[in-house]
Short mmCIF file of C-alpha atoms in Angstrom, two decimals:
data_model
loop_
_atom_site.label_atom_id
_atom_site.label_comp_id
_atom_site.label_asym_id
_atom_site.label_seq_id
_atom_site.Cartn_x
_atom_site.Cartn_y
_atom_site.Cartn_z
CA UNK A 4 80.73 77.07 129.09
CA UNK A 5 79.25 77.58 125.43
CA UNK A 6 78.40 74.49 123.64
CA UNK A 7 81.86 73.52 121.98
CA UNK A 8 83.66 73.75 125.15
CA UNK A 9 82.55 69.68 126.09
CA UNK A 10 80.77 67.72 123.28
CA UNK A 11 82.78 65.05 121.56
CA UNK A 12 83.77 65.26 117.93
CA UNK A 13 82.39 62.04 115.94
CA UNK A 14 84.67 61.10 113.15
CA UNK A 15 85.55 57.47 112.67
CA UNK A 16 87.92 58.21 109.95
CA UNK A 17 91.16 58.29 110.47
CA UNK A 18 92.52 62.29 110.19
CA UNK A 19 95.29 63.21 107.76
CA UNK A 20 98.81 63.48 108.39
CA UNK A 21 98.78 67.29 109.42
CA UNK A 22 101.42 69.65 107.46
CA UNK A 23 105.07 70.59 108.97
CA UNK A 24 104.82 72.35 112.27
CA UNK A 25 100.39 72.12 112.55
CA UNK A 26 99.22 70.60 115.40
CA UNK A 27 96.76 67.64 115.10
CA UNK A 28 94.05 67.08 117.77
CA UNK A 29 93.18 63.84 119.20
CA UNK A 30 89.74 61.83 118.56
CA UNK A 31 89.67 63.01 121.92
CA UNK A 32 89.50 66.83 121.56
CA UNK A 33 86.12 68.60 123.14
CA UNK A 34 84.84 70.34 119.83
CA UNK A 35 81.47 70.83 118.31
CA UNK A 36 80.68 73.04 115.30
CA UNK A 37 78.49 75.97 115.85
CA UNK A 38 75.34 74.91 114.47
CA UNK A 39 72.97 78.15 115.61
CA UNK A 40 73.17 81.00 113.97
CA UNK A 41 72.33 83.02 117.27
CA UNK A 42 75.90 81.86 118.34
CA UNK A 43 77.99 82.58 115.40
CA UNK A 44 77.28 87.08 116.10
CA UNK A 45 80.45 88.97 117.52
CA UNK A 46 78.45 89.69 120.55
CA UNK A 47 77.38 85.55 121.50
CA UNK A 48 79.97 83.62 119.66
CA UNK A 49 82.72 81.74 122.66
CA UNK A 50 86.12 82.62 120.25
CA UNK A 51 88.14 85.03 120.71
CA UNK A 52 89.32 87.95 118.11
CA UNK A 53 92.37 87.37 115.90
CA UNK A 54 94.43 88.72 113.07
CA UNK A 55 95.91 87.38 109.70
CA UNK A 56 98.46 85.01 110.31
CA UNK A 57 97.26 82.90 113.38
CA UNK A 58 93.76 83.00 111.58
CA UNK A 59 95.49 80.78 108.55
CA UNK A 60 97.51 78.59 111.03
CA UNK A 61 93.79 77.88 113.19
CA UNK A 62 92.30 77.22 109.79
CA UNK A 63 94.62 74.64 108.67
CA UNK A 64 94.79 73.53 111.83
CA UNK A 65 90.81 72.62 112.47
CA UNK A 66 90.65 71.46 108.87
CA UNK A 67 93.81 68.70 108.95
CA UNK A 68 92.46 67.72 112.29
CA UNK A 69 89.04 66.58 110.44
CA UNK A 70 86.93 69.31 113.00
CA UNK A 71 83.94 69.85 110.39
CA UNK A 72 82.99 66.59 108.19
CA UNK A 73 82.13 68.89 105.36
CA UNK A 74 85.96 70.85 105.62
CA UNK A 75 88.45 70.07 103.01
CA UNK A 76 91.04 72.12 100.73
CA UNK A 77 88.15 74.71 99.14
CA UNK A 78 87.30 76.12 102.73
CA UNK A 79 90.75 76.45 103.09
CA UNK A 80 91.05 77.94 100.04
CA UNK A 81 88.00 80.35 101.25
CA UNK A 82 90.08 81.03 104.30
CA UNK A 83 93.26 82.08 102.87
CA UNK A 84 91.38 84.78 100.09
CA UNK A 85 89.39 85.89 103.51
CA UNK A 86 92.72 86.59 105.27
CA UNK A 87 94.36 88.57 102.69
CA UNK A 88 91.96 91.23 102.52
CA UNK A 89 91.58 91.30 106.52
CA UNK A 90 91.82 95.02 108.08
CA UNK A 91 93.70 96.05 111.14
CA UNK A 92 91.10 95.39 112.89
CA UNK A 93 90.58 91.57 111.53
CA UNK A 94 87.14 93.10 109.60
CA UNK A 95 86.83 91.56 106.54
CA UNK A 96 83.70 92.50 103.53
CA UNK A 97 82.30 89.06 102.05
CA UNK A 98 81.90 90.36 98.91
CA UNK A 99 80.31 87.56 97.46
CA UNK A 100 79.79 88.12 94.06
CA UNK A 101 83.42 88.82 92.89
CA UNK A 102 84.51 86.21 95.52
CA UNK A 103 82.86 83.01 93.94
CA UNK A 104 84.44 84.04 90.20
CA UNK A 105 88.22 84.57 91.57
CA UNK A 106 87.97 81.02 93.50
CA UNK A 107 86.72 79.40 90.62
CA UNK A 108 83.68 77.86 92.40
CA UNK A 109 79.79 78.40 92.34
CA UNK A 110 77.93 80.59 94.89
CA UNK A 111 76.17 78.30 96.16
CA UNK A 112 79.83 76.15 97.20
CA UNK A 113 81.23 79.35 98.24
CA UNK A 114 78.48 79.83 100.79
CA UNK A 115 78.58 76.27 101.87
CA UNK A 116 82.38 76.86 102.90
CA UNK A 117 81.48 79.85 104.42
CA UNK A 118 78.94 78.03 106.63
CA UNK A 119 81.64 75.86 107.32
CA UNK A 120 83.72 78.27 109.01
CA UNK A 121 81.04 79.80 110.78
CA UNK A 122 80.45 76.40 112.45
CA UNK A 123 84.11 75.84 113.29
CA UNK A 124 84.48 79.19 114.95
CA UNK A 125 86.41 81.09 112.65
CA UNK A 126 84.17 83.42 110.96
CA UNK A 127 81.69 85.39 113.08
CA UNK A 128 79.00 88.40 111.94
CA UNK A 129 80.12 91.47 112.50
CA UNK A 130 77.97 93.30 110.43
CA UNK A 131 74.66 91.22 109.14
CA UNK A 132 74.24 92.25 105.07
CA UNK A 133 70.83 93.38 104.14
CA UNK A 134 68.91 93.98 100.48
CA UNK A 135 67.32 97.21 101.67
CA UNK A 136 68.28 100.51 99.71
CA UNK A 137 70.23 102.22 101.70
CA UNK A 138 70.30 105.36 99.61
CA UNK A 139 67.16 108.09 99.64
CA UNK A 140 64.19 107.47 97.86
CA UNK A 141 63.68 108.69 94.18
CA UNK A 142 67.35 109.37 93.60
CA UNK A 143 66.97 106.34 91.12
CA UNK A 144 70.12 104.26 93.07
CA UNK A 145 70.55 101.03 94.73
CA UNK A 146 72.94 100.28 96.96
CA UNK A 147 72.60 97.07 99.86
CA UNK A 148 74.49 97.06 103.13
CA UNK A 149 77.70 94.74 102.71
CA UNK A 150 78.07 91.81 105.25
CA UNK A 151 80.97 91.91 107.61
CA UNK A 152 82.54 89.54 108.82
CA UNK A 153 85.36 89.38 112.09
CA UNK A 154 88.42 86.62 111.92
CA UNK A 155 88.40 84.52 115.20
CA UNK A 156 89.69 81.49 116.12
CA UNK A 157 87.66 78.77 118.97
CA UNK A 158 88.91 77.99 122.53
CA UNK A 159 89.99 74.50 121.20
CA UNK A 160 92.34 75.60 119.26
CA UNK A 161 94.06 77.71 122.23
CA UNK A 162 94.01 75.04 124.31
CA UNK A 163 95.66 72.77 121.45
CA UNK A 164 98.60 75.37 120.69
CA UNK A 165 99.15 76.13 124.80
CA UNK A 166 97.98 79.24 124.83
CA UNK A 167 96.83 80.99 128.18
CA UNK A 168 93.80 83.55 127.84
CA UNK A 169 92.75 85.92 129.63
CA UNK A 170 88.40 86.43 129.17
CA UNK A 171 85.55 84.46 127.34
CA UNK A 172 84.50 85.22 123.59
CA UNK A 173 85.04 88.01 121.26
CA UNK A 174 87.20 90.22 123.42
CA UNK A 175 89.18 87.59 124.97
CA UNK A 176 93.37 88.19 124.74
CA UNK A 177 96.07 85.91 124.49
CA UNK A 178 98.08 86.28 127.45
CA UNK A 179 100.94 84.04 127.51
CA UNK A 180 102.07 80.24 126.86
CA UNK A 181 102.00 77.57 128.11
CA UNK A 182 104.95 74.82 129.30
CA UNK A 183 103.92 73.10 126.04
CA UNK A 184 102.89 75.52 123.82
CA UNK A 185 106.26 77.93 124.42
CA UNK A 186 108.17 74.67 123.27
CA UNK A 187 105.80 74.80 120.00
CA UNK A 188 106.08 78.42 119.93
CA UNK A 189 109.89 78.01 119.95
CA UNK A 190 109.51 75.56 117.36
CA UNK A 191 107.40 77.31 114.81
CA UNK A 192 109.25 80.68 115.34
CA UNK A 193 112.89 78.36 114.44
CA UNK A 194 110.76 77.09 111.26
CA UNK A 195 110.01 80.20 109.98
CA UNK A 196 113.39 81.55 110.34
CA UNK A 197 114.99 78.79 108.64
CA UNK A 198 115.51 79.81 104.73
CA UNK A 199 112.97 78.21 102.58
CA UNK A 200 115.77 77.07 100.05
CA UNK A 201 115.77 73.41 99.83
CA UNK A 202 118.61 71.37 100.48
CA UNK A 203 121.85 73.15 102.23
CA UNK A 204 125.10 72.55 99.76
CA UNK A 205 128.32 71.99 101.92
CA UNK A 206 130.32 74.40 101.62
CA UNK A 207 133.87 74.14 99.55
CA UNK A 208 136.18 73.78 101.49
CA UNK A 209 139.22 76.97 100.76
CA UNK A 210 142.63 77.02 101.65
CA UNK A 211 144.77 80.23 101.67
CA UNK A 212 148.08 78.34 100.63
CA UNK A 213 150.87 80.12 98.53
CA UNK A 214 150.23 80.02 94.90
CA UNK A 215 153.44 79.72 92.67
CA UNK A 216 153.96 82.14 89.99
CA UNK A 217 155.29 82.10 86.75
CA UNK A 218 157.83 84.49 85.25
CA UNK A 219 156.62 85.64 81.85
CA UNK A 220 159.45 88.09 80.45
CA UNK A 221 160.14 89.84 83.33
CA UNK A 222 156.53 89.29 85.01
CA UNK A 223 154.48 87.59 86.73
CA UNK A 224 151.34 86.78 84.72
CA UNK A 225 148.94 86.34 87.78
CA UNK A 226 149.31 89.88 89.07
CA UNK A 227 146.12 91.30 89.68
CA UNK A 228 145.40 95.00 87.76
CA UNK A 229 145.74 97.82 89.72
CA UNK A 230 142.23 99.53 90.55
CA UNK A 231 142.14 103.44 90.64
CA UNK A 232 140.11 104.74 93.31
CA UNK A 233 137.89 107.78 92.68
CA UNK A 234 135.95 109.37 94.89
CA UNK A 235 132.48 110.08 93.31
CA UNK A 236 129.49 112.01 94.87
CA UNK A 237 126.81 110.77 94.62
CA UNK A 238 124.63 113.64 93.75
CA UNK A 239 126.63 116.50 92.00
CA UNK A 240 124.33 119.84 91.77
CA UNK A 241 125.07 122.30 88.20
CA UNK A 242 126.51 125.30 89.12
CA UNK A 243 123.87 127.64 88.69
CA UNK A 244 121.37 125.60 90.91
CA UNK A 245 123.64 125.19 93.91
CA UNK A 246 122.54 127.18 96.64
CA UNK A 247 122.93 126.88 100.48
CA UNK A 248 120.15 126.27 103.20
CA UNK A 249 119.44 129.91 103.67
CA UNK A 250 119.77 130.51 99.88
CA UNK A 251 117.06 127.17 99.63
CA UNK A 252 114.73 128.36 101.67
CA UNK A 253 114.51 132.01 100.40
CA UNK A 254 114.10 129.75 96.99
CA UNK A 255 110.68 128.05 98.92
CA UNK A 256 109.40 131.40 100.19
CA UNK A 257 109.18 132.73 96.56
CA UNK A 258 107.98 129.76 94.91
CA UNK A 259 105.09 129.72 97.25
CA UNK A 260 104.81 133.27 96.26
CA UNK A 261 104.96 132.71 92.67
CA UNK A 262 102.94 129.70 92.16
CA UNK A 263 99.52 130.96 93.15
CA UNK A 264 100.19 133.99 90.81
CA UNK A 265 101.33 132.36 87.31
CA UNK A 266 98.69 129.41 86.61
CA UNK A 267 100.91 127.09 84.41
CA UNK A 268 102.77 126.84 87.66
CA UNK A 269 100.30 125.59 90.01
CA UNK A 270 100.67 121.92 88.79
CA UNK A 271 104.19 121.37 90.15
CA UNK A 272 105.07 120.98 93.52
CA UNK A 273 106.90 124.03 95.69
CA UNK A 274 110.51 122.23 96.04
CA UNK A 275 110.56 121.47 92.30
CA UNK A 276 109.58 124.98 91.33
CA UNK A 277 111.96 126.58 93.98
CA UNK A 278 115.03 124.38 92.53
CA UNK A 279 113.67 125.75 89.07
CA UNK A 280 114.09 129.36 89.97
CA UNK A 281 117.37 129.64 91.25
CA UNK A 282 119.13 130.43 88.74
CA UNK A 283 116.36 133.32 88.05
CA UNK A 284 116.91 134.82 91.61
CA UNK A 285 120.38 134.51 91.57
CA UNK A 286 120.23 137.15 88.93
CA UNK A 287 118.49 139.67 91.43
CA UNK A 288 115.11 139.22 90.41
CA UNK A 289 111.83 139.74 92.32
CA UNK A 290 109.43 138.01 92.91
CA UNK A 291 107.24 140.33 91.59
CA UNK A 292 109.91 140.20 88.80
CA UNK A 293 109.76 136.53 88.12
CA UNK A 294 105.93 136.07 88.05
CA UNK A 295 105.19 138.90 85.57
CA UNK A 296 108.02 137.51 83.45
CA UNK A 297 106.47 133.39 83.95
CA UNK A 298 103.23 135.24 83.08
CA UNK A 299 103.80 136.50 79.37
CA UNK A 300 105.61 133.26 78.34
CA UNK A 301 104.01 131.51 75.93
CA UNK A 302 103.72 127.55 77.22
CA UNK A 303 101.00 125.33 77.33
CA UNK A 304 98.30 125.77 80.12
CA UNK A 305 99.15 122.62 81.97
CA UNK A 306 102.40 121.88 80.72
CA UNK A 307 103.47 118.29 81.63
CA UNK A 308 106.44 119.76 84.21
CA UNK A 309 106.61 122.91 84.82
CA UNK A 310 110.16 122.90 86.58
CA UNK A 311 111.67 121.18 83.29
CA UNK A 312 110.31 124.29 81.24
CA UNK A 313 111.93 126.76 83.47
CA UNK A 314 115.08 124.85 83.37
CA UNK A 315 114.68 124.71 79.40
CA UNK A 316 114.50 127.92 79.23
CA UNK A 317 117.31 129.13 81.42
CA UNK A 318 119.60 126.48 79.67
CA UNK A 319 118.29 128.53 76.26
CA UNK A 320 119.04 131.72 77.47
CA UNK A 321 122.32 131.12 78.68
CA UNK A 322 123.22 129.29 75.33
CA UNK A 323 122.81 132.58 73.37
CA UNK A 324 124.55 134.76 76.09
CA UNK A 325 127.54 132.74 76.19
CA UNK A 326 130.66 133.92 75.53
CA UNK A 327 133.18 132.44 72.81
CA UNK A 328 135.20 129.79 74.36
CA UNK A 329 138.30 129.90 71.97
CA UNK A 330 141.10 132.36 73.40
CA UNK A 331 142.00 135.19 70.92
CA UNK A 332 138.82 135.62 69.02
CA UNK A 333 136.91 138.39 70.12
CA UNK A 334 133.51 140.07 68.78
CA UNK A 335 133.68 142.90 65.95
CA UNK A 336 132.55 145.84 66.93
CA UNK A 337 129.14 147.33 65.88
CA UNK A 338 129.76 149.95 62.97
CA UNK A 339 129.12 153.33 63.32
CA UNK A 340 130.22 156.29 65.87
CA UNK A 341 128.96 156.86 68.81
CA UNK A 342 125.27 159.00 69.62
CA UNK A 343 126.39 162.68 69.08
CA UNK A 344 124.04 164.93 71.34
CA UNK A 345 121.32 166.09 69.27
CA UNK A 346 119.94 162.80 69.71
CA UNK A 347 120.68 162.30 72.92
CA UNK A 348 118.51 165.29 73.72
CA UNK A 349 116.06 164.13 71.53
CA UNK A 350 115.18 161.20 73.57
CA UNK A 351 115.65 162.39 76.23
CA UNK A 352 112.61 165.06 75.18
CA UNK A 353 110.74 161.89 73.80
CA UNK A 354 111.07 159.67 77.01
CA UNK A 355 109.76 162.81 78.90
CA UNK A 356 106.74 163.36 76.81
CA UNK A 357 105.71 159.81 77.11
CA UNK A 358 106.27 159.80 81.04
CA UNK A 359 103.83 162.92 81.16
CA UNK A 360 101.26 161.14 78.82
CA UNK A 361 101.57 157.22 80.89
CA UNK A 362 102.46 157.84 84.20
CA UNK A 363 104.15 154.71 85.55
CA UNK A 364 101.05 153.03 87.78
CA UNK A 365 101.86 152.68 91.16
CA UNK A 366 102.36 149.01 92.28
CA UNK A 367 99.16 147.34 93.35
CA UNK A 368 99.36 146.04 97.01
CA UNK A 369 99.09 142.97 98.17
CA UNK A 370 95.59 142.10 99.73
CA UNK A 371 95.03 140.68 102.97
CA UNK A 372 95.12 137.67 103.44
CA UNK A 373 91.49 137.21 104.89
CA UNK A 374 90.38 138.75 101.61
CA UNK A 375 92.14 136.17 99.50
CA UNK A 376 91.02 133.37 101.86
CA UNK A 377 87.21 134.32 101.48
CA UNK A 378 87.45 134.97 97.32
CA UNK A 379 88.67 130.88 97.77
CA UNK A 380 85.79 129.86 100.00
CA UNK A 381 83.43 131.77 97.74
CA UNK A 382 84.58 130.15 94.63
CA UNK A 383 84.35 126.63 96.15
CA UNK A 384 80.64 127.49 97.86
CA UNK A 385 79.74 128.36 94.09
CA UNK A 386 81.62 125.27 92.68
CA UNK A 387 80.10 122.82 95.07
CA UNK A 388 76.72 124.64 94.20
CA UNK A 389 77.02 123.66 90.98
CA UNK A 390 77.92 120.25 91.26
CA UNK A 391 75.06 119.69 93.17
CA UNK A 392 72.69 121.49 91.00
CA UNK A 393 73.13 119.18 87.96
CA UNK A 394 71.09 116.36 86.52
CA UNK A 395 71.22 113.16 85.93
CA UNK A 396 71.87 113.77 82.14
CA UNK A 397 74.33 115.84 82.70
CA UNK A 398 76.45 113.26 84.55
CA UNK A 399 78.68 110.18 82.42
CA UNK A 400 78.32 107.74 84.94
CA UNK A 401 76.20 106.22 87.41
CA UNK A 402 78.72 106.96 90.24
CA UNK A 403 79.06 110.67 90.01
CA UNK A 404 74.92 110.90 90.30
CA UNK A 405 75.13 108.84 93.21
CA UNK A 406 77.39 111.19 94.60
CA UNK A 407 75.72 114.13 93.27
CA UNK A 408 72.71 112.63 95.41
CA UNK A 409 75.08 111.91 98.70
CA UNK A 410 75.90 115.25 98.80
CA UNK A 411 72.43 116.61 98.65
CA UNK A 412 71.44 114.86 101.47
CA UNK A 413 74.61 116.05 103.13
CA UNK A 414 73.93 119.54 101.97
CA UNK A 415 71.74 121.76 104.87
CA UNK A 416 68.32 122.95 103.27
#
């Protein structure tokens, strides 16, 4: 047994009345703080690991039963900002220096309450903070190790609750209950579910009797209006953007062809961009097609959405190509006869003579795709290069040379 499996607690003042549903210990309860430090490690200390919730109901608990002479309201206090930043794995930084200003306290009453719940069993080292620089020498940084510390909670308190455990210290496990403590498990799990509204108002009491109405000219003025159903969807797609699953899916596959070839595009995300384009494929473009045409638009280089100016633009375009609504009035004809064929021989003879003089290039294939992945893994090589080639007046702030300095270490010579 570890030492605050027997001693006595010595406390002649009478505890406080303990909160709704805590548990208060008898003068009787074998307890005794944790006074070495050698005993308050996650590899020596007799409590077991514990997470969030039971680590605030063991805190109350040991401080309303009067456990520690020196515990009161600011360790619990210190307790409950500890628990809300536990991990998953009931880890827990101590982060001293912002700690003491959002508590309101000094440091040196922060680390008194800290102390506290070392000595009560729950707060043990995990991870012992240190002053040394832990980053290399002459980058011109500082940066300490960060103490650690692991939520438990002490056998008394198990014993007090009617717990059953399986194991002795850090890695012990809760197993089961107790006769006793299922009846207060029972009761704090009822507590908790019980809405935490005050008082309960009786309910009215309602009675589905007859109502007489009253004949007002031929009606009754209590009838209730009529309500007009209408089915709404909820979601109700333009016409030119509906498309089905196949349809949807061809939209993906040249979107992700597109993007990587118009740069405006990259910044919006391949479902948004698809939806975008539909309209545009519908027509019977490519997808060569579409990207020269995205190309030669003139937008901004990182427009804000680049979906909504696609959409813009096809809402434009079909605003000026839209035929007249009104029945009966119909577009005048362009003046003039038709080409006689003089000049339709004429450019014909002109559309050969520039065909001979600009050939029309030959479409330029695709590359592979290993060639495209190592142009990417070059230009990253040389981008990481030189990030880690700059200096330390080159960089705004003290972070970025730190990690300019991280990654040189990192980097193989």
């Amino acid at each position: 047994m570890m030492q605050h499996a027997r001693a006595l607690v010595h406390d002649v003042s009478v505890p406080p009345r303990p909160p709704h549903a805590q548990h208060r210990t008898s003068q009787a309860t074998p307890f005794s703080p944790v006074r070495e430090h050698a005993d308050q490690a996650v590899g020596t200390t007799a409590s077991r690991r514990i997470r969030r919730p039971d680590f605030l109901r063991a805190a109350t608990w040991a401080i309303t039963a009067r456990l520690h002479p020196k515990a009161g309201a600011t360790t619990l206090r210190v307790a409950q900002d500890l628990a809300t930043r536990l991990n998953a794995d009931g880890h827990v930084a101590y982060c001293r220096d912002t700690m003491f200003r959002r508590l309101g306290i000094s440091r040196r009453t922060l680390e008194r309450h800290i102390a506290v719940l070392r000595e009560l069993g729950l707060l043990v080292w995990a991870v012992h903070g240190s002053r040394a620089n832990t980053r290399p020498a002459g980058s011109g940084a500082w940066a300490g190790t960060a103490t650690i510390y692991a939520a438990v909670v002490p056998r008394v308190w198990d014993e007090a609750v009617g717990h059953r455990v399986s194991g002795h210290g850090y890695h012990a496990r809760h197993i089961g209950f107790t006769d006793r403590g299922r009846e207060l498990a029972i009761a704090e799990a009822r507590r908790r579910a019980r809405p935490s509204t005050g008082r309960r108002d009786t309910p009215s009491c309602k009675t589905n009797h007859q109502r007489r109405t009253a004949e007002v000219e031929g009606r009754k003025n209590n009838t209730g209006r009529t309500r007009r159903t209408r089915l709404r969807r909820r979601h109700e797609v333009p016409e030119p953007y509906r498309a089905s699953p196949t349809q949807a899916a061809d939209a993906i596959s040249l979107a992700a062809w597109v993007r990587p070839r118009v740069p405006w595009t990259q910044g919006e995300s391949l479902r948004r961009l698809a939806f975008a384009l539909r309209p545009w494929i519908a027509t019977g473009l490519s997808a060569a097609d579409l990207a020269a045409d995205l190309s030669v638009w003139r937008v901004p280089q990182r427009p804000a959405s680049p979906a909504g100016t696609i959409m813009a633009r096809w809402h434009e375009l079909a605003d000026q190509d839209q035929p007249p609504t009104e029945p009966g009035i119909h577009t005048p004809a362009a003046p003039g006869g038709p080409p006689n064929r003089a000049f339709l021989d004429a450019m014909d003879a002109l559309s050969d003579r520039l065909r001979s003089l600009c050939p029309p290039a030959a479409p330029e294939p695709d590359p592979p795709g290993f060639v495209i992945r190592n142009k990417i893994l070059a230009s990253l090589a040389e981008a990481d290069r030189a990030h880690r080639a700059r200096t330390a007046e080159q960089c705004a702030t003290l972070a970025e040379w730190e990690s300019i300095c991280a990654a040189r270490e990192r980097a193989p010579w």
